[in-house]
Amino acid sequence: MKRKKKEPPIEITLPITPMLDMAFQLLSFFLLTFKPMPTEGQMSINLPKTDVASTPSESPVPDTDKKDEYTVVLYSAGGDIGLISFKGPVSAPAELSGDNKLPALLQRLKDIPKPAGKGPDSISITIEAAPDLNYSRLIEIMDLCKRSGYETVNLTPIKKES
Amino acid sequence: MSHGGGGGEDGVSAEPNLTPLLDLVLQLVMFFMLVANFVADEMSDKIKLPVASQAKPLKATETNFMYMNVDKTGHVLVPSREPLVSQDEITFYLRQTIKNHPLGARAGDTVTVIIRADKDSKFKDIHKTMVSIKTAGFKNLQLRAELPGAK
């Protein structure tokens, strides 16, 4: 019996060039429209106190857990910070204005006396801001608080009696 | 005998191997596709964030979060919806978000709301959004800022 002669293997050649053209077009599209997002970070903040929350609670805070409360009041001048009022239980109230008000506030925040054996966590900082204050200026003050070691601050609108 | 690049009488045909090049290009396309679409939906690029040196990047463990984009006019920008203007609208939207969240009622405790507000927005608009977040039942709040030298 005669053996069947093997046929030569069929060589398949895929046309890669059109696919490469398309891939290059896609690549150029994504390269042109690519806009890297800037690096962003978070700043922790306590939720605002509402009227319900401000009523006396049934379980009062023990004296050992009570925090010294300091308030930074930000008055607006056309969206910018016009005047900063700083008050607290230990520090003398101060009104800060002029070009050096931010370094002065930073110094006052750093100078806040901490209770013996406790760190910045034992201090509560509340920022009272004018409604028309620019958000970027507010963030600047929050940044100062964090630089002084106070990780979380309270934010509230300026009180009428302030 | 044929000589490479000669162009002699034999009619030399040069067939460069394009497959590795195609592989590389497709990998690049894939990279740009992933990077381009990753976060574009929730994070509006209309918002210009304020700069804060002490802002901290999101922790890897914090996986449950949602964004609230506040533009310079104080409107809250929400994906595939009209901007939210009033406090009631914002609160309603957030309540609906909790209702439709896979975590259900626990979403308020576990999801961190991140406010991305424009640097030219006013404090009253941020406060309005913050009050809505609290009223809706969320417990964790953070403000987002840009790290200096990021651009």
Coordinates of C-alpha atoms in Angstrom, one line a residue:
Chain A
M1 CA 0.0 0.0 0.0
K2 CA 1.2 3.3 -0.9
R3 CA 1.7 5.8 1.9
K4 CA 0.0 9.1 1.4
K5 CA 2.5 11.9 1.0
K6 CA 2.4 14.5 3.7
E7 CA 1.1 17.9 2.6
P8 CA 3.2 20.9 3.5
P9 CA 1.8 22.8 6.6
I10 CA -0.4 25.7 5.6
E11 CA 1.2 28.9 6.7
I12 CA -1.2 31.5 8.1
T13 CA -0.1 35.0 8.0
L14 CA -2.2 37.5 9.9
P15 CA -2.1 41.1 8.6
I16 CA -0.8 42.8 11.7
T17 CA -0.2 46.2 10.2
P18 CA -3.9 47.5 10.2
M19 CA -4.2 46.4 13.8
L20 CA -1.0 48.2 14.7
D21 CA -2.4 51.3 12.9
M22 CA -5.5 51.2 15.0
A23 CA -3.6 50.6 18.2
F24 CA -1.4 53.6 17.5
Q25 CA -4.5 55.7 16.9
L26 CA -6.0 54.6 20.2
L27 CA -2.7 55.3 21.9
S28 CA -2.5 58.8 20.5
F29 CA -6.1 59.5 21.5
F30 CA -5.4 58.5 25.1
L31 CA -2.0 60.3 25.2
L32 CA -3.7 63.5 24.0
T33 CA -6.6 63.3 26.4
F34 CA -4.6 62.0 29.4
K35 CA -4.8 64.5 32.3
P36 CA -3.2 63.2 35.5
M37 CA -5.1 63.9 38.6
P38 CA -3.2 66.0 41.1
T39 CA -2.3 64.3 44.4
E40 CA -5.0 64.9 46.9
G41 CA -5.3 64.5 50.6
Q42 CA -7.9 64.5 53.3
M43 CA -8.4 66.6 56.4
S44 CA -10.4 65.1 59.2
I45 CA -13.2 67.2 60.6
N46 CA -15.9 66.7 63.2
L47 CA -19.5 66.8 62.0
P48 CA -21.2 70.1 62.9
K49 CA -23.2 70.3 66.1
T50 CA -26.9 70.6 65.4
D51 CA -29.5 72.0 67.8
V52 CA -30.6 68.5 68.9
A53 CA -27.0 67.6 69.7
S54 CA -26.5 70.7 71.8
T55 CA -29.1 69.7 74.3
P56 CA -27.7 68.3 77.5
S57 CA -27.0 64.6 77.1
E58 CA -28.2 61.9 79.5
S59 CA -24.7 60.6 80.1
P60 CA -22.5 63.6 81.0
V61 CA -18.9 63.5 79.9
P62 CA -16.6 62.5 82.9
D63 CA -14.3 65.3 84.1
T64 CA -11.2 63.2 83.0
D65 CA -12.5 63.1 79.4
K66 CA -13.4 66.8 79.2
K67 CA -11.3 68.8 76.8
D68 CA -10.0 72.4 77.0
E69 CA -12.0 74.3 74.4
Y70 CA -10.3 76.9 72.3
T71 CA -12.0 79.0 69.7
V72 CA -10.6 80.6 66.6
V73 CA -13.1 83.2 65.1
L74 CA -12.5 84.2 61.5
Y75 CA -14.1 87.5 60.4
S76 CA -14.3 88.0 56.7
A77 CA -13.3 91.0 54.7
G78 CA -14.5 90.4 51.2
G79 CA -14.0 86.7 51.4
D80 CA -10.5 87.1 52.8
I81 CA -9.7 86.8 56.5
G82 CA -10.1 90.3 58.0
L83 CA -9.6 89.6 61.7
I84 CA -8.9 86.6 63.8
S85 CA -10.1 86.3 67.4
F86 CA -8.5 83.7 69.5
K87 CA -9.9 82.7 72.9
G88 CA -9.6 79.8 75.3
P89 CA -9.8 78.9 79.0
V90 CA -6.2 79.4 79.8
S91 CA -4.8 81.8 77.1
A92 CA -5.8 85.5 77.2
P93 CA -8.2 86.5 74.4
A94 CA -6.4 88.0 71.4
E95 CA -7.4 89.9 68.3
L96 CA -5.0 89.2 65.4
S97 CA -4.9 91.3 62.3
G98 CA -2.5 92.6 59.7
D99 CA 0.0 90.7 57.6
N100 CA 1.4 88.7 60.5
K101 CA -1.9 87.4 61.8
L102 CA -1.4 83.8 60.4
P103 CA 2.1 83.3 61.9
A104 CA 0.8 84.9 65.2
L105 CA -2.1 82.4 65.2
L106 CA 0.2 79.5 64.6
Q107 CA 2.4 80.6 67.5
R108 CA -0.7 80.9 69.8
L109 CA -1.9 77.5 68.8
K110 CA 1.6 76.0 69.5
D111 CA 1.7 77.8 72.9
I112 CA -1.6 76.3 74.2
P113 CA -0.6 74.6 77.5
K114 CA -1.4 70.9 77.5
P115 CA -2.7 69.3 80.7
A116 CA 0.0 67.3 82.5
G117 CA 0.6 63.9 80.9
K118 CA -1.7 64.6 78.0
G119 CA -1.1 65.6 74.4
P120 CA -3.0 67.7 71.8
D121 CA -5.9 65.2 71.9
S122 CA -6.9 66.8 75.2
I123 CA -7.5 70.1 73.4
S124 CA -10.6 70.9 71.3
I125 CA -10.2 73.5 68.6
T126 CA -13.3 75.1 67.2
I127 CA -13.2 77.3 64.1
E128 CA -16.0 79.8 63.9
A129 CA -16.1 81.2 60.4
A130 CA -18.0 84.0 58.7
P131 CA -20.5 82.7 56.1
D132 CA -18.9 84.5 53.2
L133 CA -15.3 83.4 54.0
N134 CA -13.5 81.8 51.1
Y135 CA -13.1 78.1 51.5
S136 CA -9.4 78.3 50.6
R137 CA -8.8 80.7 53.6
L138 CA -10.6 78.3 55.9
I139 CA -8.5 75.4 54.8
E140 CA -5.4 77.5 55.4
I141 CA -6.5 78.0 59.1
M142 CA -7.2 74.2 59.4
D143 CA -3.8 73.6 58.0
L144 CA -2.3 75.8 60.7
C145 CA -4.2 73.8 63.4
K146 CA -2.9 70.5 62.0
R147 CA 0.7 71.9 61.9
S148 CA 0.3 72.7 65.6
G149 CA -0.7 69.1 66.3
Y150 CA -4.5 69.3 66.4
E151 CA -5.6 66.6 64.0
T152 CA -9.4 67.1 64.2
V153 CA -11.1 70.5 64.5
N154 CA -14.8 71.5 64.7
L155 CA -16.2 73.9 62.2
T156 CA -19.2 76.1 62.9
P157 CA -20.6 79.4 61.6
I158 CA -19.8 82.5 63.5
K159 CA -22.1 82.9 66.5
K160 CA -24.0 86.1 66.7
E161 CA -22.8 87.1 70.1
S162 CA -19.1 86.6 69.0
Chain B
M1 CA 22.9 35.0 -2.6
S2 CA 20.9 37.8 -1.1
H3 CA 22.4 40.6 1.0
G4 CA 20.2 42.4 3.6
G5 CA 19.4 45.9 2.6
G6 CA 21.0 45.4 -0.7
G7 CA 18.1 45.8 -3.1
G8 CA 19.7 43.6 -5.6
E9 CA 18.3 41.7 -8.5
D10 CA 16.7 39.0 -6.4
G11 CA 14.1 41.5 -5.0
V12 CA 14.8 41.2 -1.3
S13 CA 11.7 41.6 0.8
A14 CA 12.1 42.9 4.4
E15 CA 9.4 41.7 6.8
P16 CA 10.0 43.1 10.2
N17 CA 8.4 41.3 13.1
L18 CA 5.6 43.7 14.2
T19 CA 4.1 41.4 16.9
P20 CA 6.2 42.6 19.8
L21 CA 5.5 46.2 18.8
L22 CA 1.8 45.6 18.7
D23 CA 2.0 43.9 22.1
L24 CA 3.7 47.0 23.6
V25 CA 1.3 49.4 22.0
L26 CA -1.7 47.5 23.3
Q27 CA -0.2 47.4 26.8
L28 CA 0.2 51.2 26.6
V29 CA -3.4 51.6 25.4
M30 CA -4.6 49.4 28.2
F31 CA -2.7 51.5 30.8
F32 CA -4.1 54.8 29.5
M33 CA -7.6 53.4 29.4
L34 CA -7.4 52.3 33.0
V35 CA -5.9 55.5 34.3
A36 CA -8.2 57.7 32.3
N37 CA -11.5 56.1 33.5
F38 CA -10.7 55.1 37.0
V39 CA -12.0 58.0 39.0
A40 CA -13.4 60.4 36.5
D41 CA -17.0 59.6 37.3
E42 CA -17.2 60.8 40.9
M43 CA -14.5 63.4 40.9
S44 CA -15.4 66.4 39.0
D45 CA -12.5 68.2 37.2
K46 CA -14.4 71.4 37.4
I47 CA -13.4 71.7 41.0
K48 CA -10.2 73.5 41.8
L49 CA -9.2 72.3 45.3
P50 CA -7.5 74.5 47.9
V51 CA -3.9 73.6 48.8
A52 CA -3.1 72.2 52.3
S53 CA 0.3 70.9 53.3
Q54 CA -1.0 68.8 56.2
A55 CA -3.6 66.9 54.1
K56 CA -3.1 63.2 54.3
P57 CA -3.6 60.7 51.5
L58 CA -6.5 58.3 51.8
K59 CA -5.6 55.2 53.8
A60 CA -5.6 51.9 51.9
T61 CA -8.0 50.5 54.5
E62 CA -10.6 53.2 53.8
T63 CA -12.5 51.6 51.0
N64 CA -16.0 52.9 51.7
F65 CA -16.2 56.5 50.8
M66 CA -18.2 58.8 48.6
Y67 CA -17.5 62.2 47.2
M68 CA -19.5 65.4 47.3
N69 CA -18.3 68.0 44.8
V70 CA -19.2 71.6 45.7
D71 CA -18.5 74.1 42.9
K72 CA -17.7 77.8 43.4
T73 CA -21.4 78.8 43.2
G74 CA -22.2 76.4 46.1
H75 CA -24.0 73.8 44.0
V76 CA -23.3 70.1 44.8
L77 CA -22.4 68.3 41.6
V78 CA -23.7 64.7 41.4
P79 CA -22.9 62.2 38.6
S80 CA -25.7 61.9 36.0
R81 CA -28.0 64.3 37.8
E82 CA -28.7 68.0 37.9
P83 CA -26.7 70.0 40.5
L84 CA -28.2 70.0 43.9
V85 CA -28.9 73.5 45.2
S86 CA -30.9 73.5 48.4
Q87 CA -30.1 71.8 51.7
D88 CA -33.3 69.7 51.4
E89 CA -32.2 68.4 47.9
I90 CA -28.8 67.5 49.3
T91 CA -30.2 65.7 52.3
F92 CA -32.7 63.8 50.1
Y93 CA -30.0 62.7 47.7
L94 CA -27.8 61.5 50.6
R95 CA -30.7 59.6 52.2
Q96 CA -31.4 57.9 48.9
T97 CA -27.7 57.0 48.7
I98 CA -27.8 55.3 52.1
K99 CA -31.0 53.6 51.1
N100 CA -29.5 52.2 47.8
H101 CA -26.1 51.4 49.3
P102 CA -25.1 47.7 49.4
L103 CA -24.3 48.1 53.1
G104 CA -27.9 49.2 53.8
A105 CA -28.5 51.1 57.0
R106 CA -24.9 50.5 58.2
A107 CA -23.7 52.8 55.3
G108 CA -24.1 55.9 57.5
D109 CA -21.6 54.5 60.1
T110 CA -19.1 53.0 57.7
V111 CA -19.0 55.2 54.7
T112 CA -16.8 58.3 54.9
V113 CA -18.1 61.3 53.0
I114 CA -15.4 63.4 51.4
I115 CA -16.2 67.0 50.5
R116 CA -14.4 68.2 47.4
A117 CA -15.1 71.9 47.4
D118 CA -13.8 74.6 45.1
K119 CA -11.3 76.9 46.6
D120 CA -13.4 79.9 45.7
S121 CA -16.6 78.5 47.3
K122 CA -18.0 80.1 50.5
F123 CA -18.0 78.7 53.9
K124 CA -21.8 78.9 54.1
D125 CA -22.1 76.4 51.2
I126 CA -19.7 74.0 52.8
H127 CA -21.6 74.2 56.1
K128 CA -24.9 73.6 54.3
T129 CA -23.4 70.5 52.8
M130 CA -22.0 69.4 56.2
V131 CA -25.3 69.8 57.9
S132 CA -27.0 67.8 55.2
I133 CA -24.4 65.0 55.6
K134 CA -25.1 64.8 59.3
T135 CA -28.9 65.0 58.9
A136 CA -28.8 62.2 56.4
G137 CA -27.1 60.0 59.0
F138 CA -23.4 59.9 58.0
K139 CA -20.9 59.8 60.8
N140 CA -17.6 60.3 59.1
L141 CA -16.6 63.4 57.2
Q142 CA -13.4 64.6 55.6
L143 CA -12.5 67.7 53.5
R144 CA -10.3 67.2 50.5
A145 CA -7.4 69.4 49.6
E146 CA -4.6 69.3 47.1
L147 CA -1.1 68.6 48.3
P148 CA 1.4 71.4 47.5
G149 CA 3.6 70.9 44.5
A150 CA 1.2 68.3 43.1
K151 CA 0.9 70.1 39.7

